[in-house]
XYZ file of C-alpha atoms in Angstrom:
559
model
C -42.244 -98.257 -146.884
C -41.958 -94.561 -145.867
C -43.908 -94.343 -142.965
C -43.856 -90.303 -142.076
C -41.652 -87.709 -143.713
C -40.958 -84.700 -141.372
C -39.910 -81.838 -142.336
C -38.501 -78.149 -140.899
C -37.468 -75.035 -142.077
C -36.942 -76.180 -145.832
C -37.439 -73.657 -148.546
C -40.736 -72.869 -147.946
C -41.940 -75.254 -145.867
C -41.793 -73.988 -142.132
C -43.163 -77.160 -140.256
C -44.788 -80.170 -142.200
C -45.151 -83.782 -140.945
C -47.101 -86.141 -143.481
C -47.978 -89.699 -142.685
C -47.865 -92.308 -145.598
C -49.940 -95.469 -146.255
C -49.060 -98.336 -148.726
C -50.428 -98.158 -152.264
C -50.580 -95.486 -154.737
C -50.097 -91.999 -153.142
C -50.306 -88.962 -155.387
C -49.110 -85.390 -154.980
C -50.778 -83.141 -157.149
C -50.589 -79.025 -157.202
C -50.193 -75.978 -159.189
C -46.325 -75.663 -160.893
C -44.521 -74.063 -157.929
C -46.567 -74.737 -155.235
C -43.635 -76.371 -153.528
C -43.846 -80.449 -154.700
C -40.551 -80.451 -155.626
C -39.330 -79.323 -152.353
C -40.914 -82.490 -150.662
C -38.423 -84.858 -152.969
C -35.667 -82.268 -152.213
C -36.663 -82.806 -148.557
C -36.959 -86.559 -148.694
C -33.379 -86.866 -150.951
C -31.840 -84.828 -148.131
C -32.772 -87.647 -145.362
C -31.538 -90.490 -147.620
C -28.141 -88.693 -148.120
C -28.359 -86.704 -151.219
C -26.456 -83.920 -151.667
C -27.298 -80.971 -149.335
C -27.427 -77.538 -150.712
C -27.334 -74.145 -148.174
C -30.021 -73.072 -150.197
C -32.536 -75.463 -148.900
C -32.536 -73.576 -145.721
C -35.662 -71.577 -145.298
C -34.703 -67.803 -145.329
C -33.716 -66.591 -141.923
C -33.566 -69.770 -140.654
C -30.169 -71.235 -138.455
C -30.688 -74.943 -140.178
C -33.173 -76.830 -141.897
C -34.196 -80.737 -140.696
C -35.629 -83.648 -142.057
C -36.728 -86.728 -140.763
C -38.057 -89.643 -142.604
C -39.334 -92.763 -140.631
C -39.543 -96.102 -142.846
C -41.262 -99.608 -141.278
C -38.557 -102.514 -142.576
C -42.321 -104.689 -142.632
C -40.073 -107.415 -140.286
C -38.509 -108.864 -143.261
C -35.204 -110.056 -141.726
C -33.505 -110.505 -145.379
C -34.109 -106.658 -146.268
C -30.575 -105.547 -147.283
C -30.718 -102.433 -144.629
C -30.529 -105.194 -142.019
C -27.140 -105.657 -143.248
C -25.868 -102.236 -143.306
C -26.899 -101.953 -140.225
C -25.459 -105.122 -138.494
C -22.036 -104.304 -140.407
C -22.106 -100.420 -138.838
C -22.620 -102.032 -135.186
C -25.903 -100.229 -135.124
C -29.179 -101.137 -133.750
C -31.321 -103.104 -136.131
C -34.996 -102.457 -135.692
C -37.834 -103.339 -137.532
C -38.381 -99.365 -137.607
C -35.694 -96.883 -139.501
C -35.117 -93.142 -138.397
C -33.001 -91.625 -140.911
C -32.718 -87.950 -139.820
C -30.414 -85.216 -141.657
C -29.815 -81.288 -140.573
C -28.614 -78.923 -142.292
C -26.944 -75.414 -141.423
C -27.330 -72.534 -143.422
C -23.276 -72.531 -143.741
C -23.846 -75.915 -145.441
C -23.067 -77.745 -142.639
C -24.831 -81.390 -142.669
C -25.247 -83.655 -139.903
C -26.808 -87.587 -140.314
C -27.975 -89.864 -137.252
C -29.644 -93.651 -138.117
C -32.073 -94.263 -135.105
C -30.631 -91.160 -133.193
C -27.267 -92.628 -133.790
C -24.896 -89.966 -135.329
C -23.375 -91.466 -139.170
C -21.707 -90.140 -142.143
C -23.765 -89.210 -144.982
C -22.717 -92.251 -147.276
C -23.665 -94.311 -144.643
C -26.826 -92.371 -145.001
C -26.713 -92.751 -148.956
C -26.435 -96.211 -148.702
C -29.238 -97.172 -146.346
C -31.513 -94.895 -148.479
C -30.532 -96.654 -151.431
C -32.069 -99.989 -149.728
C -35.589 -98.148 -148.990
C -36.633 -95.553 -151.930
C -36.060 -95.929 -156.127
C -36.586 -92.247 -157.536
C -37.412 -91.942 -160.914
C -38.076 -88.728 -163.159
C -37.501 -87.076 -166.266
C -34.201 -85.678 -165.141
C -32.953 -88.588 -162.107
C -33.441 -91.768 -161.516
C -32.001 -94.307 -159.500
C -31.789 -98.485 -159.001
C -32.751 -99.752 -162.648
C -30.113 -97.303 -164.544
C -27.296 -98.952 -162.055
C -25.840 -101.551 -164.986
C -24.552 -103.083 -161.973
C -27.667 -104.959 -160.536
C -28.770 -105.711 -163.843
C -27.720 -109.448 -163.998
C -29.316 -109.859 -160.118
C -32.400 -108.286 -161.598
C -32.626 -110.835 -164.036
C -31.740 -113.928 -162.093
C -34.395 -113.094 -159.626
C -37.166 -112.473 -162.593
C -36.129 -115.720 -164.345
C -35.796 -117.487 -160.407
C -32.491 -118.482 -161.440
C -31.151 -117.531 -157.748
C -30.259 -120.924 -156.960
C -28.440 -121.756 -160.142
C -26.127 -118.877 -159.225
C -25.559 -119.965 -156.261
C -23.672 -123.471 -157.723
C -22.020 -121.204 -159.785
C -20.701 -119.230 -157.099
C -19.665 -122.618 -155.068
C -17.861 -124.007 -158.186
C -16.285 -120.760 -158.509
C -15.015 -120.625 -155.376
C -13.708 -124.216 -155.503
C -11.694 -123.620 -158.810
C -9.902 -120.489 -157.999
C -9.324 -122.429 -154.282
C -7.650 -125.195 -156.487
C -6.004 -122.344 -158.729
C -4.153 -120.612 -155.787
C -2.884 -123.898 -154.538
C -1.394 -124.980 -157.493
C 0.065 -121.442 -158.258
C 1.266 -121.410 -154.427
C 2.867 -124.780 -155.103
C 4.562 -123.854 -158.128
C 5.781 -120.729 -156.230
C 7.446 -122.971 -153.640
C 8.948 -124.914 -155.790
C 10.453 -122.735 -157.907
C 12.036 -120.962 -154.423
C 13.318 -124.243 -153.411
C 15.029 -124.828 -157.074
C 17.228 -121.903 -156.492
C 18.474 -122.790 -152.869
C 18.348 -126.642 -153.659
C 22.093 -127.073 -152.798
C 21.785 -124.562 -149.395
C 19.312 -126.903 -148.543
C 21.244 -130.018 -148.969
C 24.329 -128.590 -147.267
C 22.034 -127.855 -144.164
C 20.297 -130.751 -143.801
C 23.659 -132.896 -144.265
C 25.286 -130.245 -141.634
C 22.074 -130.983 -139.272
C 22.028 -134.444 -139.765
C 25.409 -134.992 -138.661
C 24.790 -132.550 -135.686
C 21.820 -134.813 -134.855
C 20.177 -132.508 -132.387
C 17.556 -133.330 -129.842
C 14.444 -131.259 -128.416
C 15.739 -130.586 -124.913
C 18.837 -131.273 -125.389
C 20.254 -127.759 -124.495
C 18.939 -127.677 -120.994
C 20.360 -130.789 -120.034
C 23.675 -129.679 -121.386
C 23.633 -126.433 -119.895
C 22.730 -128.102 -116.559
C 25.421 -130.990 -117.038
C 27.944 -128.610 -117.626
C 27.451 -125.942 -114.589
C 27.421 -129.169 -112.702
C 30.971 -129.982 -113.939
C 32.413 -126.831 -113.629
C 31.737 -126.766 -109.892
C 32.865 -130.476 -109.347
C 35.718 -129.834 -107.090
C 33.900 -127.861 -104.550
C 30.488 -130.247 -105.120
C 32.672 -133.221 -104.294
C 34.281 -131.707 -101.250
C 31.280 -130.232 -99.477
C 29.361 -133.636 -100.298
C 32.307 -135.743 -98.710
C 32.220 -133.366 -95.429
C 28.737 -133.594 -95.573
C 29.119 -137.749 -95.982
C 31.986 -137.708 -93.223
C 29.218 -135.649 -90.717
C 26.484 -138.294 -91.316
C 29.191 -141.140 -91.370
C 32.205 -140.764 -89.820
C 33.594 -141.781 -86.599
C 31.814 -138.870 -85.106
C 29.122 -138.766 -87.381
C 25.346 -138.415 -86.834
C 25.170 -142.820 -87.725
C 27.360 -143.725 -85.162
C 25.725 -141.167 -82.379
C 22.028 -142.380 -83.177
C 22.813 -145.967 -82.793
C 24.902 -145.414 -79.888
C 21.822 -143.784 -78.076
C 19.543 -146.270 -79.722
C 21.539 -149.014 -77.710
C 21.793 -146.984 -74.478
C 17.817 -146.019 -74.195
C 17.002 -149.982 -75.400
C 19.031 -151.618 -72.601
C 16.518 -149.828 -69.987
C 13.767 -149.132 -72.135
C 11.618 -152.089 -70.225
C 12.183 -150.470 -67.204
C 10.670 -147.254 -68.216
C 7.128 -148.503 -68.601
C 6.907 -147.738 -71.948
C 7.731 -144.013 -71.524
C 11.046 -143.958 -74.251
C 8.745 -146.125 -76.788
C 7.949 -143.054 -78.653
C 11.557 -141.484 -78.135
C 13.557 -145.088 -79.580
C 10.557 -145.007 -82.548
C 11.609 -141.101 -83.457
C 15.223 -142.012 -83.083
C 15.066 -145.211 -85.334
C 13.300 -143.253 -88.391
C 15.915 -140.456 -87.837
C 18.893 -143.595 -88.052
C 17.089 -144.618 -90.827
C 16.611 -141.119 -92.825
C 20.172 -140.259 -92.425
C 21.698 -143.491 -93.671
C 19.308 -143.177 -96.871
C 20.757 -139.607 -96.932
C 24.223 -140.845 -96.645
C 23.455 -143.470 -99.658
C 22.321 -140.383 -101.897
C 25.615 -138.397 -101.058
C 27.666 -141.550 -102.282
C 25.777 -141.595 -105.267
C 26.125 -138.076 -106.117
C 29.969 -138.617 -105.514
C 29.593 -141.070 -108.216
C 27.951 -138.843 -110.382
C 29.933 -136.178 -110.567
C 32.801 -136.846 -113.301
C 36.015 -135.052 -112.083
C 37.365 -135.893 -115.975
C 38.022 -132.911 -117.391
C 37.779 -134.081 -120.773
C 34.194 -135.056 -120.019
C 33.392 -130.846 -119.440
C 35.315 -130.286 -122.945
C 32.818 -132.695 -124.629
C 29.939 -131.007 -123.121
C 30.937 -127.675 -123.910
C 32.079 -128.278 -127.297
C 28.653 -129.996 -127.913
C 26.749 -127.224 -126.190
C 28.467 -124.595 -128.079
C 27.697 -126.364 -131.573
C 23.918 -126.397 -131.131
C 23.995 -122.690 -130.252
C 26.029 -121.664 -133.474
C 23.989 -124.246 -135.303
C 20.663 -122.266 -133.744
C 22.391 -118.903 -134.478
C 22.935 -119.574 -138.274
C 19.568 -120.357 -138.872
C 18.272 -117.560 -137.037
C 16.152 -120.012 -134.801
C 16.369 -121.787 -131.236
C 18.342 -124.963 -130.418
C 14.879 -126.439 -129.837
C 13.945 -124.993 -133.252
C 16.677 -127.191 -135.021
C 14.810 -129.904 -135.168
C 11.488 -128.870 -137.048
C 13.880 -126.506 -139.252
C 15.626 -129.473 -140.152
C 11.945 -131.696 -140.726
C 10.795 -128.084 -142.857
C 14.111 -128.257 -145.067
C 13.527 -132.120 -145.671
C 9.853 -131.036 -146.986
C 11.437 -128.645 -149.135
C 13.651 -130.863 -150.634
C 11.309 -133.645 -151.255
C 8.594 -130.761 -152.731
C 11.850 -130.399 -155.485
C 12.411 -134.129 -155.880
C 8.246 -134.720 -156.093
C 7.802 -131.551 -157.467
C 6.496 -132.762 -161.352
C 4.146 -135.070 -159.836
C 2.448 -132.849 -157.240
C 1.831 -130.052 -159.636
C 0.746 -132.207 -162.088
C -1.654 -133.388 -159.864
C -2.503 -129.704 -158.506
C -3.080 -129.149 -161.906
C -5.371 -131.558 -162.771
C -7.540 -130.864 -160.217
C -7.900 -126.797 -161.134
C -8.780 -127.999 -164.538
C -11.599 -130.276 -163.730
C -12.636 -127.620 -161.011
C -12.520 -125.018 -163.918
C -14.207 -127.326 -166.418
C -17.086 -127.875 -163.637
C -17.632 -123.915 -163.032
C -17.841 -123.768 -166.903
C -20.658 -126.187 -167.428
C -22.540 -124.719 -164.148
C -22.091 -121.082 -165.641
C -22.408 -122.060 -169.439
C -25.924 -123.636 -168.192
C -26.778 -120.493 -166.333
C -25.934 -118.028 -169.024
C -28.463 -120.162 -171.337
C -31.266 -120.011 -168.732
C -30.327 -115.961 -168.786
C -30.690 -115.717 -172.371
C -34.123 -117.287 -172.721
C -35.026 -115.440 -169.315
C -34.012 -112.323 -171.317
C -36.151 -113.000 -174.252
C -38.975 -113.703 -172.052
C -38.650 -110.180 -170.007
C -37.979 -108.380 -173.462
C -41.750 -109.441 -174.384
C -43.075 -108.557 -171.284
C -41.219 -105.032 -171.480
C -42.658 -104.538 -174.959
C -46.255 -105.389 -173.816
C -46.023 -102.879 -171.254
C -44.335 -100.001 -173.545
C -47.407 -100.265 -176.198
C -50.038 -98.795 -173.898
C -47.602 -96.117 -173.054
C -47.315 -94.969 -176.394
C -44.000 -96.480 -177.075
C -44.653 -98.684 -179.244
C -41.955 -98.505 -181.407
C -39.436 -98.188 -178.629
C -37.296 -101.600 -178.316
C -36.352 -102.846 -174.707
C -33.318 -105.373 -174.781
C -31.590 -107.312 -172.328
C -27.948 -108.073 -173.689
C -26.521 -111.408 -172.245
C -22.924 -111.366 -173.461
C -20.200 -113.968 -172.391
C -17.346 -112.299 -171.170
C -13.474 -113.440 -171.444
C -11.901 -115.258 -169.020
C -11.000 -111.869 -166.828
C -14.668 -111.144 -166.680
C -15.760 -114.970 -165.036
C -16.900 -114.645 -160.995
C -18.946 -116.092 -158.842
C -21.934 -114.598 -160.704
C -20.951 -116.564 -164.024
C -19.193 -115.686 -167.021
C -22.157 -112.980 -168.224
C -22.392 -109.563 -168.899
C -26.261 -108.369 -168.421
C -26.900 -104.899 -169.385
C -30.676 -103.364 -170.025
C -30.268 -101.249 -173.185
C -33.196 -99.434 -175.400
C -34.148 -98.117 -178.795
C -36.446 -95.101 -179.738
C -36.496 -95.019 -182.994
C -36.850 -98.406 -185.438
C -33.423 -99.238 -186.942
C -31.521 -97.397 -184.571
C -29.154 -99.797 -182.216
C -29.783 -100.147 -179.163
C -28.024 -98.351 -175.955
C -27.933 -97.791 -172.356
C -31.034 -96.240 -170.784
C -29.576 -92.974 -169.701
C -27.925 -92.345 -172.951
C -30.977 -93.308 -175.493
C -34.155 -91.739 -174.003
C -35.015 -88.847 -173.337
C -36.672 -87.688 -169.654
C -40.039 -88.467 -170.207
C -39.324 -91.831 -172.488
C -36.539 -92.617 -169.928
C -39.177 -92.177 -167.139
C -41.557 -94.621 -168.953
C -39.376 -96.982 -169.456
C -38.406 -97.085 -166.253
C -42.210 -97.702 -164.989
C -42.612 -100.590 -167.625
C -39.824 -102.446 -165.962
C -41.113 -101.793 -162.398
C -44.154 -103.367 -163.701
C -42.377 -106.266 -164.953
C -40.149 -106.629 -162.386
C -42.348 -105.716 -159.184
C -42.077 -109.101 -157.253
C -38.644 -109.203 -157.342
C -37.197 -105.820 -156.595
C -36.038 -105.555 -152.798
C -36.869 -101.807 -152.641
C -40.094 -101.019 -151.330
C -40.969 -97.622 -151.985
C -40.504 -95.932 -155.308
C -40.998 -92.576 -156.696
C -41.708 -91.330 -159.741
C -41.607 -87.218 -160.338
C -43.800 -86.251 -163.270
C -43.509 -89.295 -165.011
C -46.348 -88.603 -167.003
C -44.899 -85.071 -168.799
C -45.936 -84.557 -172.400
C -48.919 -87.038 -172.152
C -52.524 -87.010 -171.757
C -55.634 -89.143 -172.418
C -55.176 -92.753 -172.806
C -51.733 -92.809 -172.664
C -51.826 -91.192 -169.093
C -54.462 -93.444 -168.226
C -52.321 -96.296 -168.978
C -49.250 -94.803 -166.773
C -51.801 -94.352 -164.195
C -53.310 -97.801 -164.066
C -49.678 -99.230 -163.987
C -48.740 -97.117 -161.223
C -51.677 -98.100 -159.366
C -50.854 -101.727 -160.616
C -47.452 -101.466 -158.594
C -49.655 -99.849 -155.556
C -51.393 -103.140 -155.505
C -48.327 -105.648 -155.431
C -47.185 -104.576 -151.852
C -45.223 -101.660 -153.120
C -45.458 -98.171 -151.959
C -45.646 -95.715 -154.975
C -45.235 -92.101 -154.607
C -46.174 -90.058 -157.669
C -45.880 -86.084 -158.609
C -48.414 -85.787 -161.279
C -50.166 -83.145 -163.267
C -51.901 -85.759 -164.584
C -55.770 -85.981 -163.784
C -55.822 -89.455 -165.457
C -52.840 -90.529 -163.047
C -54.111 -88.743 -159.920
C -57.635 -90.460 -160.129
C -56.194 -93.683 -160.009
C -54.692 -93.096 -156.356
C -55.078 -94.830 -153.349
C -54.333 -91.538 -151.441
C -54.449 -87.777 -152.563
C -52.649 -85.134 -151.054
C -52.611 -81.518 -152.286
C -49.686 -78.992 -152.534
C -50.007 -75.873 -152.268
C -48.659 -71.906 -151.028
C -50.045 -69.710 -148.499
C -49.438 -66.342 -147.749
C -49.959 -64.388 -144.197
C -48.325 -61.416 -142.743
C -46.303 -61.088 -146.056
C -44.609 -64.763 -145.958
C -45.251 -67.223 -148.192
C -45.531 -70.710 -146.802
C -46.000 -74.638 -148.742
C -48.564 -76.778 -147.110
C -49.633 -80.190 -147.756
C -53.090 -81.356 -147.328
C -54.397 -84.777 -147.830
C -57.980 -84.465 -149.504
C -60.944 -86.542 -148.903
C -63.348 -87.279 -151.520
C -65.124 -83.975 -152.187
C -61.805 -81.994 -152.194
C -60.294 -84.581 -154.271
C -63.274 -84.590 -157.010
C -62.737 -80.440 -156.656
C -59.025 -80.966 -157.318
C -59.047 -83.432 -160.183
C -61.468 -80.774 -161.487
C -59.019 -78.144 -161.172
C -56.691 -80.353 -163.055
C -59.207 -80.749 -165.943
C -60.317 -77.153 -166.259
C -58.100 -74.844 -165.025
C -58.511 -71.599 -163.112
C -62.088 -71.777 -163.392
C -63.613 -74.820 -162.729
C -66.832 -75.711 -164.465
C -69.445 -78.644 -164.466
C -68.245 -80.378 -167.247
C -64.932 -80.227 -165.512
C -66.692 -81.984 -162.294
C -68.476 -84.438 -164.313
C -65.446 -85.545 -165.875
C -63.704 -85.274 -162.622
C -66.722 -87.961 -161.422
C -65.881 -89.944 -164.358
C -62.254 -90.685 -164.018
C -62.715 -91.045 -159.956
C -66.139 -93.449 -160.962
C -66.578 -95.883 -157.898
C -63.127 -94.896 -155.876
C -65.105 -91.854 -154.318
C -67.765 -94.520 -152.616
């Protein structure tokens, strides 16, 4: 709800800070005192269009700050918007707007600069404004279906419909995609068969290119390798090679080892290990010589294989190792062509079954909505009668759409329609009802839907225009009812019957000083409130009869 509203340099308001409370809050005052300035200021903070004419004469800029308490409601729509924009989400939300004399505007949310569009989105979740010429929230047909579902407790059913919708659309998408792939595969079937046959003949093996390339390098330098290996082998095992030298050294030392008192043992052990290592190296060199194939035909075969693999990879725009996966994919597409009839039939059957399940759930939801619409229409009609609109008719239209209109919310188009004259066809609220009628329709609807709306603060601007007596009292009673259902209701009124119903009362007045006129807002205590309602009853001169009538209207509310 709205906690505080701080206004600086807006039209006739120089500095003003108001603290609001839950329940029905009424604002009264003479015509032209500045009540509309308060609403314009609040609208500015909520993202309404900024007009440089709102800046107080002689000032550089106007500013409005509105602080809201979200009441710890984790499901409040404002939190989702804040998270989406990566802004800090706290139980207190502060919206601030500045407007310069040349029309430039800046917006802030919790002191973070934002765009006016975001400010407006947040504002729509916080406040609904209903007046003779402007109204939000219930006028938007896009939310009528959700309001009806909330009123009837159908959210669980609509959730099941949404899940059935997603399952159907997922299967339908798979069917369409499979049909497109099959059609594309049929168009290139001849190419696929030829390519698979070529790859089958080539029979590529993953990792083969690396092995062939290494083998090719060895064969290209075979003669030099064999020459070097042979020379090294001679150094190890030839007539004057290391093996013979080590063996001779071991024999010589072995003959005198006993006479050395063990001092030659480590040397003999080291020479023995070295001899073993050299012998192993010589055997490895012999094996390498045997492995290096000097046959030129073998090199030709390896190069032919390597070049064939690389040519195939270039042809198919892939790597040599990718040929294996490419062949598998082509084979899969050929299988799809061969099995396309069975696959598409299976997917079509599954999609049809999912569609039927969706329609069954959607039609059940539609029937529940139709029944709930009749109940809601009767409830609204009961509220309209005391508002002197007993001849008006409110209708909740639940119409099933064509398949193009189906969606996760079901198959229904829901709209709130009204007819203000007997025999006239019902139509949209904004086009059928006049200013006063529209405001009273909104009031009746809000009373019926009070427990399902998400916006905690309602503003009614002169909803009682053109009525008085019992009708004005009925309006006040319903506004008070809304204020008693956990909502905050702000009402700008000229009706004493409405003002007397308020839990909190502010008076908007003009004050002139030193040639300057300012608007001020004063919260009224019991005595001042009695005088204000008496003034509203009698006019400029407050009579004893007016005071008595005011006391009668206020009754125990002054105690």
